[in-house]
Amino acid sequence: MQKTIAITDAELDIMKVLWQQGALSSPEIFSLMENNDKSKSTLKTLLLRLVQKGAVRFEEINSRTYRYIPEITEEEYINHNSKNFINRVFDGSVQKMLLNFVKEEKITKADLERLIVQLEEE
Amino acid sequence: MQKTIAITDAELDIMKVLWQQGALSSPEIFSLMENNDKSKSTLKTLLLRLVQKGAVRFEEINSRTYRYIPEITEEEYINHNSKNFINRVFDGSVQKMLLNFVKEEKITKADLERLIVQLEEE
DNA sequence: AAATTTAGTCTACAGTTGTAAACTACAATA
DNA sequence: TATTGTAGTTTACAACTGTAGACTAAATTT
């Protein structure tokens, strides 16, 4: 069982482009995050931290360019964070969460019905 | 629209007992959190921070004891955090989250059906 | 009244996070 | 080849977090 790697919010923005693209050089990451206001330097720091914590590895492309590759998958991230969230906010109960979302009208009956149909189609 | 008050994990433990009990003195909080290993001093720091950020207020009971009262409700906390979580992890889409939970078998068809029944009963 | 317990306050401190400037070294271009 | 652009590295720094010791002052116990 692999140890848990915590990814912070700022780091997550980088992971998202990496997950989407598979592997990117840092300039590529940077240009894909142009909407993001962070400086290039900030980006590099975040990338370095991701490498240090093992969330990303890199390969040398040529002498001064690297390709960064995600080491943990988006699924792993999602699963880990979902569990965390449900534990923290809903005492670990998915039921409790669902009930709350329905009560708060974040989920409608139509949503639920659609899901059931989807489930049956498989 | 009230400004957002961020509650950290450690602080949340305190909020939880306050939400459950409504209002407590700090020794009461402390004894309700005995399972928790934190020192009394730590608890007081967290309580102070909660007061500073407006998540908790206090009333004097007698000269050297206070009653601490939650200023934000558990619902507010849950709603805010749910939104945060869904934004961060599922790009703001509840549908996406549900789909993922179903796929990961965190939610079963039975869960969904039960929810629909509950909805209809209201 | 003296000793002890205890609620609260002040101060501290290391680790994490978000952010970035300064610096280095190679590569492309003039 | 000298200049300039740029990928990467080092260093920094303040805010936030988790944790807690030291100190103060009031209440309780002896």
PDB file of N, CA and C in Angstrom, chain A residues 33-79:
ATOM      1  N   MET A  33      -0.926  26.973 -18.374  1.00  0.00           N
ATOM      2  CA  MET A  33      -1.476  27.581 -17.159  1.00  0.00           C
ATOM      3  C   MET A  33      -1.435  29.092 -17.233  1.00  0.00           C
ATOM      4  N   GLU A  34      -1.496  29.606 -18.402  1.00  0.00           N
ATOM      5  CA  GLU A  34      -1.363  31.057 -18.556  1.00  0.00           C
ATOM      6  C   GLU A  34      -2.449  31.827 -17.822  1.00  0.00           C
ATOM      7  N   ASN A  35      -3.640  31.284 -17.827  1.00  0.00           N
ATOM      8  CA  ASN A  35      -4.715  31.927 -17.101  1.00  0.00           C
ATOM      9  C   ASN A  35      -4.295  32.133 -15.648  1.00  0.00           C
ATOM     10  N   ASN A  36      -3.554  31.167 -15.171  1.00  0.00           N
ATOM     11  CA  ASN A  36      -3.036  31.205 -13.812  1.00  0.00           C
ATOM     12  C   ASN A  36      -2.004  32.332 -13.717  1.00  0.00           C
ATOM     13  N   ASP A  37      -2.107  33.112 -12.670  1.00  0.00           N
ATOM     14  CA  ASP A  37      -1.251  34.286 -12.585  1.00  0.00           C
ATOM     15  C   ASP A  37       0.158  34.019 -12.050  1.00  0.00           C
ATOM     16  N   LYS A  38       0.384  32.822 -11.533  1.00  0.00           N
ATOM     17  CA  LYS A  38       1.654  32.533 -10.886  1.00  0.00           C
ATOM     18  C   LYS A  38       2.873  32.838 -11.778  1.00  0.00           C
ATOM     19  N   SER A  39       3.922  33.236 -11.153  1.00  0.00           N
ATOM     20  CA  SER A  39       5.155  33.470 -11.914  1.00  0.00           C
ATOM     21  C   SER A  39       5.790  32.127 -12.247  1.00  0.00           C
ATOM     22  N   LYS A  40       6.646  32.165 -13.228  1.00  0.00           N
ATOM     23  CA  LYS A  40       7.330  30.961 -13.677  1.00  0.00           C
ATOM     24  C   LYS A  40       8.111  30.334 -12.523  1.00  0.00           C
ATOM     25  N   SER A  41       8.676  31.193 -11.760  1.00  0.00           N
ATOM     26  CA  SER A  41       9.468  30.770 -10.621  1.00  0.00           C
ATOM     27  C   SER A  41       8.615  29.985  -9.619  1.00  0.00           C
ATOM     28  N   THR A  42       7.449  30.500  -9.388  1.00  0.00           N
ATOM     29  CA  THR A  42       6.517  29.827  -8.480  1.00  0.00           C
ATOM     30  C   THR A  42       6.189  28.438  -9.011  1.00  0.00           C
ATOM     31  N   LEU A  43       5.898  28.414 -10.292  1.00  0.00           N
ATOM     32  CA  LEU A  43       5.597  27.134 -10.918  1.00  0.00           C
ATOM     33  C   LEU A  43       6.729  26.129 -10.718  1.00  0.00           C
ATOM     34  N   LYS A  44       7.949  26.588 -10.925  1.00  0.00           N
ATOM     35  CA  LYS A  44       9.088  25.689 -10.772  1.00  0.00           C
ATOM     36  C   LYS A  44       9.202  25.187  -9.341  1.00  0.00           C
ATOM     37  N   THR A  45       8.954  26.054  -8.417  1.00  0.00           N
ATOM     38  CA  THR A  45       9.001  25.638  -7.011  1.00  0.00           C
ATOM     39  C   THR A  45       7.983  24.540  -6.754  1.00  0.00           C
ATOM     40  N   LEU A  46       6.786  24.738  -7.257  1.00  0.00           N
ATOM     41  CA  LEU A  46       5.728  23.759  -7.029  1.00  0.00           C
ATOM     42  C   LEU A  46       6.093  22.428  -7.678  1.00  0.00           C
ATOM     43  N   LEU A  47       6.631  22.536  -8.866  1.00  0.00           N
ATOM     44  CA  LEU A  47       7.025  21.326  -9.578  1.00  0.00           C
ATOM     45  C   LEU A  47       8.114  20.587  -8.786  1.00  0.00           C
ATOM     46  N   LEU A  48       9.055  21.332  -8.299  1.00  0.00           N
ATOM     47  CA  LEU A  48      10.116  20.728  -7.509  1.00  0.00           C
ATOM     48  C   LEU A  48       9.546  20.021  -6.285  1.00  0.00           C
ATOM     49  N   ARG A  49       8.622  20.662  -5.636  1.00  0.00           N
ATOM     50  CA  ARG A  49       8.025  20.037  -4.451  1.00  0.00           C
ATOM     51  C   ARG A  49       7.267  18.777  -4.821  1.00  0.00           C
ATOM     52  N   LEU A  50       6.618  18.804  -5.939  1.00  0.00           N
ATOM     53  CA  LEU A  50       5.890  17.613  -6.385  1.00  0.00           C
ATOM     54  C   LEU A  50       6.878  16.481  -6.650  1.00  0.00           C
ATOM     55  N   VAL A  51       8.003  16.820  -7.212  1.00  0.00           N
ATOM     56  CA  VAL A  51       9.023  15.802  -7.467  1.00  0.00           C
ATOM     57  C   VAL A  51       9.552  15.277  -6.135  1.00  0.00           C
ATOM     58  N   GLN A  52       9.839  16.203  -5.223  1.00  0.00           N
ATOM     59  CA  GLN A  52      10.379  15.798  -3.929  1.00  0.00           C
ATOM     60  C   GLN A  52       9.437  14.864  -3.185  1.00  0.00           C
ATOM     61  N   LYS A  53       8.164  15.114  -3.287  1.00  0.00           N
ATOM     62  CA  LYS A  53       7.228  14.250  -2.564  1.00  0.00           C
ATOM     63  C   LYS A  53       6.794  13.049  -3.384  1.00  0.00           C
ATOM     64  N   GLY A  54       7.378  12.899  -4.553  1.00  0.00           N
ATOM     65  CA  GLY A  54       7.108  11.691  -5.327  1.00  0.00           C
ATOM     66  C   GLY A  54       5.812  11.677  -6.098  1.00  0.00           C
ATOM     67  N   ALA A  55       5.192  12.814  -6.267  1.00  0.00           N
ATOM     68  CA  ALA A  55       3.948  12.859  -7.022  1.00  0.00           C
ATOM     69  C   ALA A  55       4.228  12.963  -8.514  1.00  0.00           C
ATOM     70  N   VAL A  56       5.420  13.418  -8.817  1.00  0.00           N
ATOM     71  CA  VAL A  56       5.833  13.619 -10.201  1.00  0.00           C
ATOM     72  C   VAL A  56       7.283  13.153 -10.317  1.00  0.00           C
ATOM     73  N   ARG A  57       7.611  12.541 -11.462  1.00  0.00           N
ATOM     74  CA  ARG A  57       9.019  12.262 -11.722  1.00  0.00           C
ATOM     75  C   ARG A  57       9.387  12.965 -13.012  1.00  0.00           C
ATOM     76  N   PHE A  58      10.676  13.017 -13.321  1.00  0.00           N
ATOM     77  CA  PHE A  58      11.047  13.680 -14.570  1.00  0.00           C
ATOM     78  C   PHE A  58      12.109  12.883 -15.298  1.00  0.00           C
ATOM     79  N   GLU A  59      12.119  13.082 -16.589  1.00  0.00           N
ATOM     80  CA  GLU A  59      13.110  12.454 -17.467  1.00  0.00           C
ATOM     81  C   GLU A  59      13.792  13.569 -18.224  1.00  0.00           C
ATOM     82  N   GLU A  60      15.062  13.375 -18.490  1.00  0.00           N
ATOM     83  CA  GLU A  60      15.768  14.383 -19.257  1.00  0.00           C
ATOM     84  C   GLU A  60      15.405  14.207 -20.735  1.00  0.00           C
ATOM     85  N   ILE A  61      15.037  15.279 -21.363  1.00  0.00           N
ATOM     86  CA  ILE A  61      14.785  15.216 -22.804  1.00  0.00           C
ATOM     87  C   ILE A  61      16.090  15.549 -23.510  1.00  0.00           C
ATOM     88  N   ASN A  62      16.620  16.704 -23.201  1.00  0.00           N
ATOM     89  CA  ASN A  62      17.960  17.037 -23.672  1.00  0.00           C
ATOM     90  C   ASN A  62      18.604  17.858 -22.574  1.00  0.00           C
ATOM     91  N   SER A  63      19.800  18.204 -22.786  1.00  0.00           N
ATOM     92  CA  SER A  63      20.608  18.728 -21.677  1.00  0.00           C
ATOM     93  C   SER A  63      19.887  19.678 -20.714  1.00  0.00           C
ATOM     94  N   ARG A  64      19.037  20.531 -21.223  1.00  0.00           N
ATOM     95  CA  ARG A  64      18.439  21.423 -20.222  1.00  0.00           C
ATOM     96  C   ARG A  64      16.911  21.471 -20.247  1.00  0.00           C
ATOM     97  N   THR A  65      16.347  20.420 -20.733  1.00  0.00           N
ATOM     98  CA  THR A  65      14.884  20.350 -20.673  1.00  0.00           C
ATOM     99  C   THR A  65      14.468  18.998 -20.118  1.00  0.00           C
ATOM    100  N   TYR A  66      13.458  19.015 -19.311  1.00  0.00           N
ATOM    101  CA  TYR A  66      12.954  17.784 -18.732  1.00  0.00           C
ATOM    102  C   TYR A  66      11.503  17.591 -19.099  1.00  0.00           C
ATOM    103  N   ARG A  67      11.123  16.355 -19.028  1.00  0.00           N
ATOM    104  CA  ARG A  67       9.728  16.001 -19.212  1.00  0.00           C
ATOM    105  C   ARG A  67       9.222  15.567 -17.836  1.00  0.00           C
ATOM    106  N   TYR A  68       8.127  16.144 -17.410  1.00  0.00           N
ATOM    107  CA  TYR A  68       7.575  15.815 -16.095  1.00  0.00           C
ATOM    108  C   TYR A  68       6.399  14.878 -16.256  1.00  0.00           C
ATOM    109  N   ILE A  69       6.408  13.852 -15.460  1.00  0.00           N
ATOM    110  CA  ILE A  69       5.403  12.796 -15.601  1.00  0.00           C
ATOM    111  C   ILE A  69       4.732  12.547 -14.262  1.00  0.00           C
ATOM    112  N   PRO A  70       3.419  12.521 -14.238  1.00  0.00           N
ATOM    113  CA  PRO A  70       2.740  12.272 -12.966  1.00  0.00           C
ATOM    114  C   PRO A  70       3.022  10.856 -12.472  1.00  0.00           C
ATOM    115  N   GLU A  71       3.294  10.728 -11.206  1.00  0.00           N
ATOM    116  CA  GLU A  71       3.568   9.423 -10.605  1.00  0.00           C
ATOM    117  C   GLU A  71       2.351   8.893  -9.873  1.00  0.00           C
ATOM    118  N   ILE A  72       1.474   9.778  -9.477  1.00  0.00           N
ATOM    119  CA  ILE A  72       0.230   9.285  -8.905  1.00  0.00           C
ATOM    120  C   ILE A  72      -0.885   9.667  -9.870  1.00  0.00           C
ATOM    121  N   THR A  73      -1.870   8.809  -9.942  1.00  0.00           N
ATOM    122  CA  THR A  73      -2.936   9.043 -10.922  1.00  0.00           C
ATOM    123  C   THR A  73      -4.009   9.941 -10.339  1.00  0.00           C
ATOM    124  N   GLU A  74      -4.787  10.471 -11.235  1.00  0.00           N
ATOM    125  CA  GLU A  74      -5.884  11.320 -10.797  1.00  0.00           C
ATOM    126  C   GLU A  74      -6.857  10.495  -9.946  1.00  0.00           C
ATOM    127  N   GLU A  75      -7.035   9.247 -10.304  1.00  0.00           N
ATOM    128  CA  GLU A  75      -7.950   8.385  -9.541  1.00  0.00           C
ATOM    129  C   GLU A  75      -7.459   8.259  -8.100  1.00  0.00           C
ATOM    130  N   GLU A  76      -6.164   8.038  -7.953  1.00  0.00           N
ATOM    131  CA  GLU A  76      -5.621   7.925  -6.599  1.00  0.00           C
ATOM    132  C   GLU A  76      -5.878   9.202  -5.812  1.00  0.00           C
ATOM    133  N   TYR A  77      -5.634  10.306  -6.482  1.00  0.00           N
ATOM    134  CA  TYR A  77      -5.863  11.585  -5.821  1.00  0.00           C
ATOM    135  C   TYR A  77      -7.334  11.739  -5.423  1.00  0.00           C
ATOM    136  N   ILE A  78      -8.198  11.464  -6.382  1.00  0.00           N
ATOM    137  CA  ILE A  78      -9.628  11.616  -6.131  1.00  0.00           C
ATOM    138  C   ILE A  78     -10.087  10.703  -4.998  1.00  0.00           C
ATOM    139  N   ASN A  79      -9.660   9.459  -5.062  1.00  0.00           N
ATOM    140  CA  ASN A  79     -10.097   8.522  -4.031  1.00  0.00           C
ATOM    141  C   ASN A  79      -9.622   8.948  -2.655  1.00  0.00           C
TER     142      ASN A  79
END
